[in-house]
PDB file of C-alpha atoms in Angstrom:
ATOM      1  CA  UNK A  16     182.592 290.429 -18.115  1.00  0.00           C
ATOM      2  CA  UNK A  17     184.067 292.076 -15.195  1.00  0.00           C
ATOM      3  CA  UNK A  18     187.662 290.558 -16.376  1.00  0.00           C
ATOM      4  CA  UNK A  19     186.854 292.094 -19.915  1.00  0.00           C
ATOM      5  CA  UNK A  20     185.945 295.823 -18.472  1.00  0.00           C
ATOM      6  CA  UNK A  21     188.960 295.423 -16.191  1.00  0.00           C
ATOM      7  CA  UNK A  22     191.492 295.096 -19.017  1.00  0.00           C
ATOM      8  CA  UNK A  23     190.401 297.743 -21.200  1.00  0.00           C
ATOM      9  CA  UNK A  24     191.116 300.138 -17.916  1.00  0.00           C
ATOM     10  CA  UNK A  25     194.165 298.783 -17.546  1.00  0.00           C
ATOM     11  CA  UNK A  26     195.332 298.827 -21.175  1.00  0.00           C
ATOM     12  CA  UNK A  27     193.833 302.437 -21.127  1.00  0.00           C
ATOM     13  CA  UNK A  28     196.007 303.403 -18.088  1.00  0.00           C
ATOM     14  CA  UNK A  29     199.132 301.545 -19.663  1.00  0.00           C
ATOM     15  CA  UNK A  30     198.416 303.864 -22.865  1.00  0.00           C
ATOM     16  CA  UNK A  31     198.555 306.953 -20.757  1.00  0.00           C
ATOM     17  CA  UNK A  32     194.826 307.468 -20.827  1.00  0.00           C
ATOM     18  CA  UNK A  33     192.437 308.453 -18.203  1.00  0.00           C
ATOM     19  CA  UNK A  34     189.839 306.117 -17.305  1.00  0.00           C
ATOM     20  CA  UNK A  35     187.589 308.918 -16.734  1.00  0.00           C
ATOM     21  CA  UNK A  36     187.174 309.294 -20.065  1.00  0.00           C
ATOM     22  CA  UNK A  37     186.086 306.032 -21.005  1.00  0.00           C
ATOM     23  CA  UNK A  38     183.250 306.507 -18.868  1.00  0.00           C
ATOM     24  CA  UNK A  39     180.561 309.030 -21.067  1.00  0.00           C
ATOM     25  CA  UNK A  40     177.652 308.704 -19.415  1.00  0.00           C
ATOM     26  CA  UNK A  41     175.219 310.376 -22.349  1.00  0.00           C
ATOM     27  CA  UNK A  42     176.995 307.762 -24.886  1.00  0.00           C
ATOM     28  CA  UNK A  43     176.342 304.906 -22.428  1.00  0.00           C
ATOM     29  CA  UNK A  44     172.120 305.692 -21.967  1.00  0.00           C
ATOM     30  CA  UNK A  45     172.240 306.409 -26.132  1.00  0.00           C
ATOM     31  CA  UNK A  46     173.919 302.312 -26.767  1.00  0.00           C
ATOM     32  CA  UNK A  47     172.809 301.026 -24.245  1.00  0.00           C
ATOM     33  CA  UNK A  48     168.922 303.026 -23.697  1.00  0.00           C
ATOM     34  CA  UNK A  49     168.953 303.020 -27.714  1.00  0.00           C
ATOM     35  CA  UNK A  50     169.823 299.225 -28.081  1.00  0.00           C
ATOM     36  CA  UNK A  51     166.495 298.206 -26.077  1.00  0.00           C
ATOM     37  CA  UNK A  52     164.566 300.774 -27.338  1.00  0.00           C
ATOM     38  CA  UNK A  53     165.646 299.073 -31.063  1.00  0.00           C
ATOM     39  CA  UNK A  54     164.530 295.636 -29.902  1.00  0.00           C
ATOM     40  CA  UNK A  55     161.470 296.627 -28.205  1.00  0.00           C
ATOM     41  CA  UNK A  56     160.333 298.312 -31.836  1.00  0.00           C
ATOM     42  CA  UNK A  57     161.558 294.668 -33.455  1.00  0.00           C
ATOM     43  CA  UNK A  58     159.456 292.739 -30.988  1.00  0.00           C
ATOM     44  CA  UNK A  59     157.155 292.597 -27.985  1.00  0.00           C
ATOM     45  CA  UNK A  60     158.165 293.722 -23.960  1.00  0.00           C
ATOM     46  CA  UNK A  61     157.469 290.527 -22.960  1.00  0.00           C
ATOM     47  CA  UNK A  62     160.306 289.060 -25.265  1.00  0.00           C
ATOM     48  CA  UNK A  63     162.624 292.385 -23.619  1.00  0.00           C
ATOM     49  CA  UNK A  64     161.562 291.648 -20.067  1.00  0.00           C
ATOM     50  CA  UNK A  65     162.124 287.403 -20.543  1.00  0.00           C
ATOM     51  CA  UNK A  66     165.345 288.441 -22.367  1.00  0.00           C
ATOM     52  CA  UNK A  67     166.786 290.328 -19.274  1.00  0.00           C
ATOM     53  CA  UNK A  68     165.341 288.188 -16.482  1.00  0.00           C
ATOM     54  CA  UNK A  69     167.208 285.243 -18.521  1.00  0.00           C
ATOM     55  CA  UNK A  70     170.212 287.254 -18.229  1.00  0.00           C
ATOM     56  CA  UNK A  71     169.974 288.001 -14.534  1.00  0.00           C
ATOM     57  CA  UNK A  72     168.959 284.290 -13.890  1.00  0.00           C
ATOM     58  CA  UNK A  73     172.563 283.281 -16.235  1.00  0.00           C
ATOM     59  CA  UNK A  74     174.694 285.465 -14.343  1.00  0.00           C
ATOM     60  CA  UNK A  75     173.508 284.761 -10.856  1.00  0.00           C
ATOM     61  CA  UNK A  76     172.183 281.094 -11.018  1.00  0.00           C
ATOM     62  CA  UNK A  77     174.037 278.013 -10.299  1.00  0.00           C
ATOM     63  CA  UNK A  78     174.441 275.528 -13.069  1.00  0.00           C
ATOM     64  CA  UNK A  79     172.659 271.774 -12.169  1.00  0.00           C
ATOM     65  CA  UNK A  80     174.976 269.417 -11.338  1.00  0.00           C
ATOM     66  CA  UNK A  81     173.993 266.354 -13.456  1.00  0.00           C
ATOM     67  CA  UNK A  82     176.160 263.501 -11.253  1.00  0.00           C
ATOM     68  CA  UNK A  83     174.213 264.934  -8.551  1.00  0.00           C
ATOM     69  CA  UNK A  84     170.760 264.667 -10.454  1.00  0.00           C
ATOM     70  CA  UNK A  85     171.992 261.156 -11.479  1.00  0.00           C
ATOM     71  CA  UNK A  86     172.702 260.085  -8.019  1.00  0.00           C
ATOM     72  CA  UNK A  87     169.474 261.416  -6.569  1.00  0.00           C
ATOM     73  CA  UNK A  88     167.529 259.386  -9.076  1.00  0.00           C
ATOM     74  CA  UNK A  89     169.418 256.330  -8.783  1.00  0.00           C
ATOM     75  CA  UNK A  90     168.667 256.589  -4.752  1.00  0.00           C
ATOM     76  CA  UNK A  91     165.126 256.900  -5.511  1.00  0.00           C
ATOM     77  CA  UNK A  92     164.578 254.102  -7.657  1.00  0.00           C
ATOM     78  CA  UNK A  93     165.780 252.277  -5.346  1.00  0.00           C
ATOM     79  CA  UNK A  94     163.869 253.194  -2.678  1.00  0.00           C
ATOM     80  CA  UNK A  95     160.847 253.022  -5.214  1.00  0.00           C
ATOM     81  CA  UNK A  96     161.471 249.042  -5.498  1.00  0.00           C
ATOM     82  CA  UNK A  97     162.073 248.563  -2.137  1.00  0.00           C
ATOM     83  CA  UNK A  98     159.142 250.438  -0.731  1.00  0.00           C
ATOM     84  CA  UNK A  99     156.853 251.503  -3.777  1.00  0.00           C
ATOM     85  CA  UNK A 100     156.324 254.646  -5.335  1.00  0.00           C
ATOM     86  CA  UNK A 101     153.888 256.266  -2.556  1.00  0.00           C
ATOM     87  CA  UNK A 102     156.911 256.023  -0.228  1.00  0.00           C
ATOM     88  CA  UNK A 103     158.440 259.165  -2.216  1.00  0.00           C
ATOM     89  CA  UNK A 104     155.909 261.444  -1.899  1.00  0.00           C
ATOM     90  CA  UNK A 105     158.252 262.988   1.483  1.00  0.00           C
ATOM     91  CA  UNK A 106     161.432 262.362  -0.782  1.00  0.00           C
ATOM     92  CA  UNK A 107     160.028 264.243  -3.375  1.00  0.00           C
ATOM     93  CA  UNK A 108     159.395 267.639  -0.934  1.00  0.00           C
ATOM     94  CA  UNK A 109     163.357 267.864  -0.377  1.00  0.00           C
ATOM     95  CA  UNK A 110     164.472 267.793  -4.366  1.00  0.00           C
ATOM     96  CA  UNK A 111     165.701 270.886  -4.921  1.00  0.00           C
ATOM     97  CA  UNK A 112     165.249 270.271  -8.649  1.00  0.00           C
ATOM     98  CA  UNK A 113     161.539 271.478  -9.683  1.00  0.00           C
ATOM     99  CA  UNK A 114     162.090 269.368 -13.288  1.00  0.00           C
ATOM    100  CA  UNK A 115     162.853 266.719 -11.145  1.00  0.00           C
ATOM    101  CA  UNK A 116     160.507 267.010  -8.593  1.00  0.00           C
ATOM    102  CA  UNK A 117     157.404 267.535 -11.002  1.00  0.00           C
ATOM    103  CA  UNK A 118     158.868 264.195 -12.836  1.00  0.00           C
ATOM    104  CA  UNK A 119     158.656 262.581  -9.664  1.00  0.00           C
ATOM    105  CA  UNK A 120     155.373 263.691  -8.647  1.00  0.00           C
ATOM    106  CA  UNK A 121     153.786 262.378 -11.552  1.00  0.00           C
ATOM    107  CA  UNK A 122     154.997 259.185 -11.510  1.00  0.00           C
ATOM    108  CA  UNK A 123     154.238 258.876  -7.476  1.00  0.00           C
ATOM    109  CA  UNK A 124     150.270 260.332  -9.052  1.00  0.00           C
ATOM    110  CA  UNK A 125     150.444 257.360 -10.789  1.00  0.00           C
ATOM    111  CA  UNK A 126     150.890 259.243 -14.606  1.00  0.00           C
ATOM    112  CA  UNK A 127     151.595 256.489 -17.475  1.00  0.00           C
ATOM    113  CA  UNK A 128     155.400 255.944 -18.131  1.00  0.00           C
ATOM    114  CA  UNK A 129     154.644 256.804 -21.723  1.00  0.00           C
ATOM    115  CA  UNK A 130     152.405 259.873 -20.703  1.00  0.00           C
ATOM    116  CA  UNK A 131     155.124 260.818 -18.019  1.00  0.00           C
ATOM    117  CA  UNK A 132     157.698 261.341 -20.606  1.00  0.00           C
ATOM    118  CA  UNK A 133     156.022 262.968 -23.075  1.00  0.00           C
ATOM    119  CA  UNK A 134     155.059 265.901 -20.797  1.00  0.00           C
ATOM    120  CA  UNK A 135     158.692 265.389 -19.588  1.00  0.00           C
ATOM    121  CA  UNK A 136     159.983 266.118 -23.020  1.00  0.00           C
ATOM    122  CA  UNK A 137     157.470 269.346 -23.688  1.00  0.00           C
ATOM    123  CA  UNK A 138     158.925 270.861 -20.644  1.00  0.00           C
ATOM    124  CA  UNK A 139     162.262 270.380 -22.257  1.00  0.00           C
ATOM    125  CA  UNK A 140     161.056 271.682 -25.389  1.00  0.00           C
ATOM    126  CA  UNK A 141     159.227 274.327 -23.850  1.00  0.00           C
ATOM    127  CA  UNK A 142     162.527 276.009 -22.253  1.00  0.00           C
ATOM    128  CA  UNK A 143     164.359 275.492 -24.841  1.00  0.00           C
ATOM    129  CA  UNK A 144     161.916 277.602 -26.936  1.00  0.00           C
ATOM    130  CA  UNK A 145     162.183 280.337 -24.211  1.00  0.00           C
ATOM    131  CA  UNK A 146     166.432 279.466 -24.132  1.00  0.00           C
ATOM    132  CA  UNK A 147     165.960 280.651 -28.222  1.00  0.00           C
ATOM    133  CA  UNK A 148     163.659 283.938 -27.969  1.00  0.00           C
ATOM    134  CA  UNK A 149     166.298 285.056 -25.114  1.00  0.00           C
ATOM    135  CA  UNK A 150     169.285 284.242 -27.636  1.00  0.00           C
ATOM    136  CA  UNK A 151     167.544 285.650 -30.507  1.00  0.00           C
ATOM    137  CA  UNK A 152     166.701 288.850 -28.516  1.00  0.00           C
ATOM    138  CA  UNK A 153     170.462 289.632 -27.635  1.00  0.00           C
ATOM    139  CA  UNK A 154     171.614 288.833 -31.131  1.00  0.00           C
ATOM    140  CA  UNK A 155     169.003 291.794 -32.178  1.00  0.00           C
ATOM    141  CA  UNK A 156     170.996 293.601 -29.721  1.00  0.00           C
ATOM    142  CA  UNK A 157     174.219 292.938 -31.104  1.00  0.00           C
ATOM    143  CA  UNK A 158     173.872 293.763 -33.595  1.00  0.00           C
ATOM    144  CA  UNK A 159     171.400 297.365 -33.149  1.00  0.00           C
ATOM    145  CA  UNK A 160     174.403 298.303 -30.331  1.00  0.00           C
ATOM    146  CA  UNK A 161     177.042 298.922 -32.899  1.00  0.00           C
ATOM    147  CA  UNK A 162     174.912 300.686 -35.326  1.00  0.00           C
ATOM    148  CA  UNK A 163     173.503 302.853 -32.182  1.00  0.00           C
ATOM    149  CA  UNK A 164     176.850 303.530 -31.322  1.00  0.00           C
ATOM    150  CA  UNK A 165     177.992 304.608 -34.767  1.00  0.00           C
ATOM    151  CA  UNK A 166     174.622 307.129 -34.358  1.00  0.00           C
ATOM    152  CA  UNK A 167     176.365 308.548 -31.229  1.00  0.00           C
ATOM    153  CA  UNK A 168     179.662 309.147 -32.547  1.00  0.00           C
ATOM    154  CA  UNK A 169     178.706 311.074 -35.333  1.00  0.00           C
ATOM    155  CA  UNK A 170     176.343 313.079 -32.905  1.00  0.00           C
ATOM    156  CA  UNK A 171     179.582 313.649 -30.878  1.00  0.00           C
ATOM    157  CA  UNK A 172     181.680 314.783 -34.526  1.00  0.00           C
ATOM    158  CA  UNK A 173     178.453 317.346 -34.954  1.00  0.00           C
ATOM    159  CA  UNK A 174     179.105 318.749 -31.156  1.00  0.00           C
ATOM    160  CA  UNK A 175     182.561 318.850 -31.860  1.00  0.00           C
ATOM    161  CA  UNK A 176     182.632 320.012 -35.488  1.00  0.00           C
ATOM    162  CA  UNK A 177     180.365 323.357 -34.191  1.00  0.00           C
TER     163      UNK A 177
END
């Protein structure tokens, strides 16, 4: 994103324009104000508040690293048939990973295999669900924005056709 903004400066400066003037601040709160005022008419805050925190946690989380997950599991199975499955329970306090670490805490509570994986697997779907409403909130926004925007430049051919 910031590579994106950065070129259209530069292209703008290359043009002969200022970048001052790409900056209108009452255009910016009417796209970007109007666009989540749009999509909290076409649905509820919580979808608008999960929809941004999603965002946030995109941009500024780290992305799992599976070999590592892999790895990590492999080293506790074995440790699980050399010691038993109670021996985890302190193994299971360092996993960074809470899927992981709620996986592993059922099986060292003794859940059935079957059980296990079936709650497993609703977690799964459960995020994924959440993963959709996010997606399907900023593809309301897409496409609200450009409409919004079209709003604010005739507003701005009113002002200037006074």
């Amino acid at each position: 994103m910031a590579l994106a903004f950065i070129a259209v400066l530069v292209a703008n400066v290359m043009e002969g324009g200022n970048p001052a003037a790409l900056l209108n601040i009452p255009a910016l709160i009417l796209v970007f104000v109007g666009t989540i005022g749009a999509c909290l008419a076409g649905g509820i805050l919580k979808d608008t508040i999960g929809a941004l925190q999603g965002m946030i946690k995109a941009l500024t989380g780290k992305a799992a690293d599976p070999g590592n997950s892999v790895e990590t599991v492999v080293k506790l199975a074995e440790r699980a048939r050399r010691e038993g499955l109670l021996a985890l329970e302190d193994a299971a306090k360092d996993i960074d990973d809470p899927f992981l670490q709620k996986g592993l805490q059922l099986a060292i509570d003794g859940t059935d295999p079957e059980e296990l994986r079936e709650i497993l697997e609703a977690e799964i779907g459960a995020r994924k669900s959440v993963g959709k409403l996010n997606a399907a909130w900023f593809t309301n926004a897409g496409a609200y924005g450009p409409t919004i925007g079209i709003i604010g430049t005739v507003m701005g051919l009113v002002h200037v056709l006074e």
